[in-house]
XYZ file of C-alpha atoms in Angstrom:
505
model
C 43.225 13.514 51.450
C 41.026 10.751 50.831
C 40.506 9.817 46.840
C 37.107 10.050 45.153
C 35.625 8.604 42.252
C 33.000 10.059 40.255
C 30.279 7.808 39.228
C 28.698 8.789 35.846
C 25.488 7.868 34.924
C 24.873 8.577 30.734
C 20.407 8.465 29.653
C 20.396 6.797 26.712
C 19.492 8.724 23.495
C 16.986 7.867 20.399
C 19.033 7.952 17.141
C 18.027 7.571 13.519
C 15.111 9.192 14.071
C 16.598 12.740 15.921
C 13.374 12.223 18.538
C 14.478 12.101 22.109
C 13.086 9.473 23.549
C 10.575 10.343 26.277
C 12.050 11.121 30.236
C 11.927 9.009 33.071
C 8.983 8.719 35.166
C 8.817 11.079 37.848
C 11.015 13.785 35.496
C 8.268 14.551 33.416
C 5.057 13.983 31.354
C 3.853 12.570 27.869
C 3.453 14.770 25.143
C -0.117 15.080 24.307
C -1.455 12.941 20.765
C -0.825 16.035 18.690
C 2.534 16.982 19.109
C 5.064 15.932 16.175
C 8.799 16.236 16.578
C 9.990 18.044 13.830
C 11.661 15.038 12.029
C 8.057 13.113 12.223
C 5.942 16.231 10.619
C 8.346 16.561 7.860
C 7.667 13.255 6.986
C 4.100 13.356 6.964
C 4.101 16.832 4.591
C 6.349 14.860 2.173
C 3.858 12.073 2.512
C 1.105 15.021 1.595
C 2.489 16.404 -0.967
C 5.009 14.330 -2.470
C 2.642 12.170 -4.732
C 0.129 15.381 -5.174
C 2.339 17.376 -6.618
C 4.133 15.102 -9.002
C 0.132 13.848 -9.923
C 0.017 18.002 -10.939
C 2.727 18.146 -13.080
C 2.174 15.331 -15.055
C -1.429 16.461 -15.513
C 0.133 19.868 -16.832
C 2.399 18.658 -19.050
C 0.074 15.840 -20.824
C -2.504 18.616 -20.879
C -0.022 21.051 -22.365
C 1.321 18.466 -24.568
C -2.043 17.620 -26.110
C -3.297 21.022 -26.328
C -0.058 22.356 -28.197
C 0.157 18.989 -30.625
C -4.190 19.712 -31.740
C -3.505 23.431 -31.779
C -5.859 24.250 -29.100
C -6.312 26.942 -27.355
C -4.158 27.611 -23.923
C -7.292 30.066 -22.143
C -8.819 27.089 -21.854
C -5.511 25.412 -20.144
C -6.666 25.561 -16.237
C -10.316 24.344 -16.891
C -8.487 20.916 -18.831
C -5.823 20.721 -15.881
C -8.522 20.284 -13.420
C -10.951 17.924 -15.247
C -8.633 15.734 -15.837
C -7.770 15.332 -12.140
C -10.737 14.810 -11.181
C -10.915 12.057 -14.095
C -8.330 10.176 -12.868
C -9.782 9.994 -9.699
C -12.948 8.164 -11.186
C -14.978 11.801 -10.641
C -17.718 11.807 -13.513
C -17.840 14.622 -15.736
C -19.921 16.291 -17.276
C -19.299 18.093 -20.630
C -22.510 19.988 -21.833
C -25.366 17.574 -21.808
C -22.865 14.137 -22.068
C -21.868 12.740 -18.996
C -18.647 10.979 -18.944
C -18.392 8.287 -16.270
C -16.540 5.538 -17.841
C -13.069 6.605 -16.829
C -9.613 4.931 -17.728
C -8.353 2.419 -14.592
C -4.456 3.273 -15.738
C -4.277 6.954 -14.240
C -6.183 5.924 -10.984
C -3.871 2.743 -10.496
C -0.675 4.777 -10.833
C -2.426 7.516 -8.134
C -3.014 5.055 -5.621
C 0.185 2.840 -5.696
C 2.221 5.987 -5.494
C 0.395 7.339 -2.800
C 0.766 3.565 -0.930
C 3.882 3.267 -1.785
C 4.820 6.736 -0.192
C 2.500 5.871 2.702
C 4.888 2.744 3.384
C 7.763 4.452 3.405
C 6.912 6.559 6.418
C 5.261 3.958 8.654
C 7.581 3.917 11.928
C 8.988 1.100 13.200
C 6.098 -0.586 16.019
C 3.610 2.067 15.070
C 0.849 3.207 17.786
C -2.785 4.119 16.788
C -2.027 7.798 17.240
C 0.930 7.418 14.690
C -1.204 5.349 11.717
C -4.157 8.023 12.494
C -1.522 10.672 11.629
C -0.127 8.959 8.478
C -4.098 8.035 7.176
C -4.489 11.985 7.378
C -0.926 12.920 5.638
C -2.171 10.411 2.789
C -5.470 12.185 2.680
C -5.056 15.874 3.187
C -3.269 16.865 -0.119
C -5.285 14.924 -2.571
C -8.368 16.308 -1.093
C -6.904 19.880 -1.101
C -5.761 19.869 -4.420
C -9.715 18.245 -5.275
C -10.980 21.179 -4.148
C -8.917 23.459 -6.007
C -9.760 21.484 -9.097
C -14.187 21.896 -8.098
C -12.960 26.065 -7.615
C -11.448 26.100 -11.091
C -13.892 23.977 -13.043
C -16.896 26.384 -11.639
C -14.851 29.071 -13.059
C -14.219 27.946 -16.299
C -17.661 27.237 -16.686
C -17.875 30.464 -18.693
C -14.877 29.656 -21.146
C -15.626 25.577 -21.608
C -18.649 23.538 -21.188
C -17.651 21.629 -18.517
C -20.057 21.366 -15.457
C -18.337 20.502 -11.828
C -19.183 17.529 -10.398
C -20.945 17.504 -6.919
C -18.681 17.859 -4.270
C -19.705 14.979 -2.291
C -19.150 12.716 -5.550
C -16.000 14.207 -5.626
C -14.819 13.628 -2.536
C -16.439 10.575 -1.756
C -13.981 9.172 -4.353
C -10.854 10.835 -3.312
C -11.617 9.581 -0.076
C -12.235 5.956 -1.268
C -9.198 5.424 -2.949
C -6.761 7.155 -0.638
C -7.996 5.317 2.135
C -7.619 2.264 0.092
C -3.829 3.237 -0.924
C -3.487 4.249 2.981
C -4.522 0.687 4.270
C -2.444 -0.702 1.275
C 0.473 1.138 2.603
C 0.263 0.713 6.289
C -0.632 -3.267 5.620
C 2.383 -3.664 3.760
C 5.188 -2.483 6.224
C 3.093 -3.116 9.806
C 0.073 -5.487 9.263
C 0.642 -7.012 12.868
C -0.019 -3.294 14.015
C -2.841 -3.070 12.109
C -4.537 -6.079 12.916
C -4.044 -4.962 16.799
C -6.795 -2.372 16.417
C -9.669 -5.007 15.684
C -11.183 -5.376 18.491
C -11.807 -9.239 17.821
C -9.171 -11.506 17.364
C -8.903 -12.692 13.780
C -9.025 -16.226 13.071
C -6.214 -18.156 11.778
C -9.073 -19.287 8.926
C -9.948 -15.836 8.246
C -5.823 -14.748 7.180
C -5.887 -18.235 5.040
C -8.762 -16.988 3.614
C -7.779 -14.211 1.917
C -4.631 -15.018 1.320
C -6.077 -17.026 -1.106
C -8.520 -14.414 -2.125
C -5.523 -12.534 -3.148
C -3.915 -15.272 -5.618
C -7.528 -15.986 -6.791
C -7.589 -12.244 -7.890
C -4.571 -12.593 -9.329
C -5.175 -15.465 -11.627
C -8.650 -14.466 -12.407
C -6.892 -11.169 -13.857
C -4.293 -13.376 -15.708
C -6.594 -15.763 -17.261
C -8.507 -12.118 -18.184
C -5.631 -10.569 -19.943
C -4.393 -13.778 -22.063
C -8.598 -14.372 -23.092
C -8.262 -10.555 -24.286
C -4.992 -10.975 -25.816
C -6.143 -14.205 -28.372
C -9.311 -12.368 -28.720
C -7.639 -9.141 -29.926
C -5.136 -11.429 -32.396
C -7.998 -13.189 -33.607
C -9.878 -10.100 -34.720
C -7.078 -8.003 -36.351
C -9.490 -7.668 -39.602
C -11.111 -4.646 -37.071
C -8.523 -2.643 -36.833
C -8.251 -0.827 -39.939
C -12.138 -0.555 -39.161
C -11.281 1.146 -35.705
C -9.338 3.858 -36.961
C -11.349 4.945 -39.774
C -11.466 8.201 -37.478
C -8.057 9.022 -37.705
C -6.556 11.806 -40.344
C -3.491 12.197 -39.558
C -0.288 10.618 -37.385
C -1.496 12.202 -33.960
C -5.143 10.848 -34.295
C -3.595 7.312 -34.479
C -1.108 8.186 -31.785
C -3.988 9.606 -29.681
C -6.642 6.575 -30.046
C -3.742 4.647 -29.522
C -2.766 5.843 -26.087
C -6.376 6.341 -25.209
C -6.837 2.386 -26.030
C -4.150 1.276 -23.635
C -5.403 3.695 -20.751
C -8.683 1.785 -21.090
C -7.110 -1.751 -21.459
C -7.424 -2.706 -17.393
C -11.365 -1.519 -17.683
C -11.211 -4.127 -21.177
C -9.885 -6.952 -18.892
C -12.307 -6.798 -15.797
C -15.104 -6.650 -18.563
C -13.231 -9.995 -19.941
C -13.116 -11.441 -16.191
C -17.173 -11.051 -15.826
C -17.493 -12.111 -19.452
C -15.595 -15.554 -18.584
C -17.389 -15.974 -15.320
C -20.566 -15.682 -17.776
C -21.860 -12.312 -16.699
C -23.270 -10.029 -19.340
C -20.981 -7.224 -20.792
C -23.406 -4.393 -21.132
C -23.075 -1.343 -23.944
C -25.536 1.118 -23.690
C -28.892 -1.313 -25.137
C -26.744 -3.851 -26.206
C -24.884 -6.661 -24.224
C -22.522 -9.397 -25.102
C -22.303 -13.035 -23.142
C -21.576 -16.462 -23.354
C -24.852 -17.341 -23.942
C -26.306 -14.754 -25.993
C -25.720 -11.098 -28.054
C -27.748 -8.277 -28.327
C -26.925 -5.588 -31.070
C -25.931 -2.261 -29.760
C -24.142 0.935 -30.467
C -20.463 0.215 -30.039
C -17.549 2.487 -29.929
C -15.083 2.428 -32.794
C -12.200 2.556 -30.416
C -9.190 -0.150 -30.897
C -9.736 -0.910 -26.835
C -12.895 -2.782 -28.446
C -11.579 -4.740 -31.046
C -11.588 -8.222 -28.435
C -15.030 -7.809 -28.228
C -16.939 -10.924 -29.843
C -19.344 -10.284 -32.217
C -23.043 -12.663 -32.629
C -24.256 -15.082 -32.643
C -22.640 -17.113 -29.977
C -20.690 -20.220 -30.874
C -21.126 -23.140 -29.485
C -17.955 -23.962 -28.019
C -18.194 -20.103 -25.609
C -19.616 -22.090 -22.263
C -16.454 -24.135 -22.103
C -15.074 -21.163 -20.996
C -16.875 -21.363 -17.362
C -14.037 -24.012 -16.859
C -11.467 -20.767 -16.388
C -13.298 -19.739 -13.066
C -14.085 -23.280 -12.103
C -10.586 -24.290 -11.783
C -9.338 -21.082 -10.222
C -11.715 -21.805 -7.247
C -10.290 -25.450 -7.550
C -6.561 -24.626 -7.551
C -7.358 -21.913 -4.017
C -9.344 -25.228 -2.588
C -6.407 -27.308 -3.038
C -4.059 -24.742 -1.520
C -6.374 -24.913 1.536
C -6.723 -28.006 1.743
C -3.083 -28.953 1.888
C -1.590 -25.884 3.950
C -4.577 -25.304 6.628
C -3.963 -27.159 9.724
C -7.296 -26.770 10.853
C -9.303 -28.993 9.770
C -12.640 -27.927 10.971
C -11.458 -24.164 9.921
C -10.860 -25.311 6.419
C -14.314 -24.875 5.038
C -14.572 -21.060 6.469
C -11.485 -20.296 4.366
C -12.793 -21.605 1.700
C -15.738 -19.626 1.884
C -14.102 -16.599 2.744
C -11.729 -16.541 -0.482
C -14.341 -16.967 -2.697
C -16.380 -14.162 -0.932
C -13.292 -11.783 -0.362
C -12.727 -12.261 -4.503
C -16.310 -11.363 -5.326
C -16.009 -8.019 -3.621
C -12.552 -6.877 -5.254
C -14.055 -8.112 -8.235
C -17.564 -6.427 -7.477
C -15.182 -2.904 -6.635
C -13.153 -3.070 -10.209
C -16.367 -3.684 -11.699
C -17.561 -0.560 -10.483
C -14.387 1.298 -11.018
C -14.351 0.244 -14.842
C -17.990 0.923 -16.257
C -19.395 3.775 -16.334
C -21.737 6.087 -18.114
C -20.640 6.761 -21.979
C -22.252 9.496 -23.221
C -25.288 8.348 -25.525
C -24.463 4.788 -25.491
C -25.543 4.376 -22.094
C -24.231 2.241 -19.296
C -20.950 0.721 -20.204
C -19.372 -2.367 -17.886
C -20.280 -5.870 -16.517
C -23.433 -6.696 -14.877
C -23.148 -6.583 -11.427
C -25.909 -8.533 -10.141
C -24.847 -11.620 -12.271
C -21.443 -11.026 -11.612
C -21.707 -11.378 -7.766
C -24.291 -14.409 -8.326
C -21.968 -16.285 -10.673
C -18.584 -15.311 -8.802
C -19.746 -16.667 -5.441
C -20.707 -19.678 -6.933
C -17.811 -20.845 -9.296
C -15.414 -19.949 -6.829
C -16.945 -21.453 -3.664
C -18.171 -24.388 -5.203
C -14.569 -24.950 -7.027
C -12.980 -23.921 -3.929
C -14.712 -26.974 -1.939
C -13.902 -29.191 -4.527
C -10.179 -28.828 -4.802
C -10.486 -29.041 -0.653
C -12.099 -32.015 -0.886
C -9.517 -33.403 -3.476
C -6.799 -32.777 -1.240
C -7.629 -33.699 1.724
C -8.259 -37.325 0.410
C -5.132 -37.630 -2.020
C -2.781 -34.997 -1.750
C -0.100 -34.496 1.005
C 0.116 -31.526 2.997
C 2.626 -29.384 2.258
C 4.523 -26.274 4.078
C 1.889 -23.100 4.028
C 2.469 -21.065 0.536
C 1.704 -17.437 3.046
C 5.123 -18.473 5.040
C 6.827 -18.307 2.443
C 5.358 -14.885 1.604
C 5.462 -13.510 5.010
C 9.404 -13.908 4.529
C 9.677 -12.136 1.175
C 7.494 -9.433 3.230
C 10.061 -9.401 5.895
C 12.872 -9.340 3.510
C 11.402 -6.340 1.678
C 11.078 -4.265 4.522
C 14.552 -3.296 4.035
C 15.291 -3.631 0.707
C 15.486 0.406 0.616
C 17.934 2.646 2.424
C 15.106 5.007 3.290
C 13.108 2.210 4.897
C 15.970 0.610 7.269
C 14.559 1.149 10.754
C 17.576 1.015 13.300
C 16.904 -0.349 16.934
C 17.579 2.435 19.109
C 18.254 0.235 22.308
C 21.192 -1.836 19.909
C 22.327 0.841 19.150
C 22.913 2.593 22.521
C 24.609 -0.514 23.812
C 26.982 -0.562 21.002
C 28.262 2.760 21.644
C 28.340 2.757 25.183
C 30.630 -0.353 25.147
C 32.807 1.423 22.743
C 33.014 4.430 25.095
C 33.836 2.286 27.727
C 37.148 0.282 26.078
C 37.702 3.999 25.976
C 37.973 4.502 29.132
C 39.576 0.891 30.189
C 42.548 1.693 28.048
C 43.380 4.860 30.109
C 45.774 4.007 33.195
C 44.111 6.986 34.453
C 41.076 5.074 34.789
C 40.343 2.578 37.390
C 36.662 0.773 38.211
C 35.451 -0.695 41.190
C 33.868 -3.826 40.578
C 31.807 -3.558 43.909
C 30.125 -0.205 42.781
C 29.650 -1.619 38.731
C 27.584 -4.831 39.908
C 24.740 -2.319 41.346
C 24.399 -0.384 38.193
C 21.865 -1.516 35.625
C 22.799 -3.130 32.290
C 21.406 -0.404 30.202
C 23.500 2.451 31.895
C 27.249 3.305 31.253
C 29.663 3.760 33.742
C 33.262 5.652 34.037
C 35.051 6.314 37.271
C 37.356 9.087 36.752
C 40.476 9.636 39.322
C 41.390 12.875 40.548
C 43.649 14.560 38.998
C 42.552 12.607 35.361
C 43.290 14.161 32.340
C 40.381 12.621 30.608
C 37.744 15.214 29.300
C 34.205 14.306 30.869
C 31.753 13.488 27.944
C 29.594 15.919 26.244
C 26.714 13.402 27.081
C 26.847 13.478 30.835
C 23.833 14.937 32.382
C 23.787 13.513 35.265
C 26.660 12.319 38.487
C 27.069 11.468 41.679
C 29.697 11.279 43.749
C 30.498 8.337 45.744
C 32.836 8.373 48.468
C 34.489 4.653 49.234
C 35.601 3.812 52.678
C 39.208 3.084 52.519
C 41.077 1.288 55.151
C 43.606 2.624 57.540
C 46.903 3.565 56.641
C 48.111 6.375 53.768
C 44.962 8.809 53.126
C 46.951 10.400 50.532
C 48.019 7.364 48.530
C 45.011 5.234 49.608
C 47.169 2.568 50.596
C-alpha cells in the first residue's frame, strides 16, 4: 500500500473582536451596510445608553436632593427631572412669563465629554464610513430619545407647575448640535486619518497647522480668562457679603454657592470678550474697557469679578493679552511650518478657526435672564475684534521668526505621539491585529506538530503553500487528533519510487 499524506489547509479566524472575518471570494457575498455582528451592536447600545442613563440618574438624585433639603413638594418631582435635562442641554425654558436662556456651561461640558469620551472608546480599529455613520447614530439616538421623553413630561406637568415646553425643533436642534460635536470629538480623537478620508478635497498641510494652533490659541485665551477673573474676584471680596444678602440659612449659601461655580465657565468667556475689548452686555446695561453703562445686575457671587464704573485708565492695556496670544501662535508658525509660502494661510486660519469656537461659547454662555434682558458678550464686536488681534498678532510673531528665530522640530509631532500613545493607554481600547495574531498561533500549532515523530513534511509540497496558511501532514496510522479548526483538506498522493510500497522505501 502506497502512504498518503493529508494536506491541511486552516482559514484564518478574526479574534478580539468574535466577528468572523468575511469568506473568500467566490464562497460567498458581503453583508449588506446594515447588518451588525452581535459583538458590534452591543457596543453601539452601550454607546446609546451608557452616558444617557447615568445623565438620568444624576438629574434624579440632584433633583431629589434639592427638593427634599427646601421641603418641596415630590408631585412636582417628574416635571423638575425633565426641565432640568433639557437645561443642561442649553434648551431655554420657560417658567410662566420669564424665559430662562442663560444656562450654566458646567452640566453641558460634562454631557458632551462623556458622551465623546464613550464615542472613542468604540471606534474600531481602520474604521469605514458605514462604521463612523453607525457610531454618529449610537451617540445620537439616546439623548434624543430621552429629549423627547423630557418635551412628553413637561407638556404634562403643565397643569401641576408653570413650566411651558420648549419647541421641539429648539430642542432638538440643540441635542443634535452638541452630540454631533461630542461625536466628531470622539471619532477625531481615536481615527482622525479616517476621518479626514471622507473630505472629498485633500486638506492642506497649512490648513492642519492652522488649527493646530487655533487649538492652543483657545487654550491660552481661556487661561489668560480664568487668571483675569480670578484677581478680579480677589480684588473685590468687599461684594461678597453684599452677594449673599439673599441667603437665610446654611442651604441658601450652599445653594448660591454651587449655582456660582456652575456658571463660572459662562463668567470666563464673558472675561475672554471683555479682554479682547468687546462689550459685556446685562440686560440695558454693559460693561467694557472703554466705557460702563448702569444696569440691573444680579446679586449672585458668579458676579462679584465684574468691574464696576467709571473705567480706569490703565483697562486698554489689557488688549496686550490677545495681542500676544496671536503673537506667540505666529511664532509657532513661523518656526515649525516648512512651507514658506503656506505660512501666511495658517496664520490666517488660526486666528479665524479661534473666532468661531470663541463666537460658539459665546453663544453657549449668554442667554436670556428673565427681566434683565440679554445676558453675554457682544457678538458682533467680538468677531470684529477677535479676527483682528489674533491675525494681526499672528503675522507679527511670523514675521519675527522668520527673520531671527531658528526653526525648530513641529510642536503637533510631538502631539501626534502623545495621541498615538494614548490610544492604548486603556485595556478596553487595545485593538489587537488580527493577521499577528493568526500567525502567532499557527506557528505555535505547527512546533506542535514538528515535535511529533509521527509527523513528517515534505518540503516540495510546503514551498507551494502561501505564507498566511498552516500546514500539517499527518501519516497514516498517526495518533495525532486532527484540529477542531480544520474545515477544509485535500489529499495529495506523492509519487514514490520503485521498490517497497508498503514501507515507501
Amino acid at each position: 500500500m502506497s502512504s498518503r499524506n493529508a494536506l491541511v489547509r486552516r482559514t484564518s479566524r478574526s479574534r478580539g473582536t468574535g466577528e468572523a472575518t468575511a469568506p473568500p471570494s467566490g464562497h460567498g457575498h458581503e453583508p449588506p451596510w446594515w447588518s451588525l455582528s452581535p459583538e458590534r451592536a452591543r457596543t453601539l447600545l452601550l454607546v446609546a445608553a451608557r452616558p444617557t442613563i447615568c445623565a438620568l440618574a444624576a438629574t434624579i438624585l440632584l433633583v431629589l436632593v434639592v427638593m427634599l433639603t427646601t421641603g418641596t413638594d415630590l408631585t412636582s418631582a417628574p416635571g423638575a427631572v425633565a426641565a432640568t435635562w433639557l437645561a443642561a442641554h442649553q434648551i431655554p425654558l420657560t417658567v410662566g412669563r420669564t424665559t430662562l436662556g442663560l444656562l450654566p456651561l458646567v452640566p453641558t461640558a460634562i454631557l458632551v465629554l462623556v458622551a465623546a469620551r464613550e464615542c472613542a472608546r468604540a471606534v474600531p480599529n481602520r474604521p469605514t464610513p458605514v462604521e463612523l455613520g453607525w457610531l454618529t447614530g449610537a451617540v445620537l439616538a439616546g439623548p434624543l430619545l430621552m429629549t423627547a421623553v423630557c418635551l412628553a413630561v413637561t407638556g404634562d406637568a403643565a397643569g401641576v407647575t408653570p413650566l411651558e415646553p420648549p419647541g421641539p425643533v429648539t430642542a432638538f436642534g440643540w441635542v443634535i448640535v452638541l452630540y454631533l460635536g461630542a461625536a466628531a470629538g470622539g471619532i477625531a480623537s481615536r481615527a482622525w486619518s479616517s476621518l479626514c478620508a471622507l473630505v472629498p478635497v485633500e486638506i492642506p498641510e497649512w490648513a492642519v497647522l492652522g488649527a493646530r494652533a487655533a487649538r492652543r490659541t483657545v487654550l491660552r485665551m481661556l487661561c489668560c480668562a480664568a487668571l483675569a477673573t480670578a484677581v478680579s474676584f480677589f480684588t473685590h471680596l468687599s461684594r461678597l457679603d453684599g452677594a449673599y444678602h439673599q441667603a437665610h440659612n446654611f442651604t441658601d449659601v450652599l445653594g448660591m454657592t454651587l449655582l456660582s461655580l456652575l456658571y463660572l465657565p459662562n463668567v470666563v468667556i464673558a472675561a475672554a470678550g471683555l479682554l479682547t475689548g468687546a462689550a459685556v452686555q446685562l440686560g440695558a446695561g454693559s460693561v467694557g474697557l472703554f466705557g460702563v453703562t448702569a444696569g440691573q445686575v444680579p446679586g449672585v457671587p458668579a458676579l462679584i469679578p465684574l468691574p464696576e464704573g467709571p473705567p480706569a485708565a490703565w483697562w486698554p492695556v489689557l488688549l496686550l493679552v490677545p495681542i500676544a496670544v496671536g503673537v506667540l501662535g505666529g511664532i509657532e508658525l513661523g518656526r515649525v511650518g516648512d512651507d514658506r509660502p503656506g505660512a501666511p494661510w495658517a496664520t490666517l486660519t488660526s486666528a479665524a478657526l479661534s473666532t468661531l469656537t470663541f463666537l460658539a461659547l459665546a453663544i453657549l454662555g449668554g442667554g436670556q435672564l428673565g427681566a434683565v434682558g440679554w445676558v453675554g458678550v457682544d457678538l458682533l464686536m467680538l468677531v470684529v475684534l477677535m479676527v483682528t488681534w489674533f491675525g494681526f498678532g499672528g503675522f507679527v510673531g511670523m514675521v519675527f521668526a522668520r527673520r531671527f528665530l531658528a526653526p525648530t522640530a513641529p510642536v503637533e509631532d510631538y502631539d501626534d505621539h502623545i495621541d498615538d500613545y494614548d490610544d492604548y493607554d486603556d485595556e478596553d481600547d487595545y485593538y489587537y491585529d488580527d493577521d499577528d495574531e493568526d500567525e502567532d498561533e499557527d506557528e505555535d500549532e505547527n512546533d506542535d506538530y514538528d515535535d511529533d515523530p509521527a509527523v513528517e513534511l515534505d518540503a516540495e509540497l510546503v514551498t507551494d503553500i502561501d505564507d498566511d496558511v498552516e500546514v500539517s501532514i499527518a501519516a497514516p496510522g498517526s495518533a495525532v487528533p486532527p484540529a477542531d479548526d480544520i474545515v477544509d483538506a485535500e489529499v495529495v498522493e506523492p509519487d514514490l519510487p520503485e521498490g517497497d510500497k508498503t514501507t515507501g522505501r
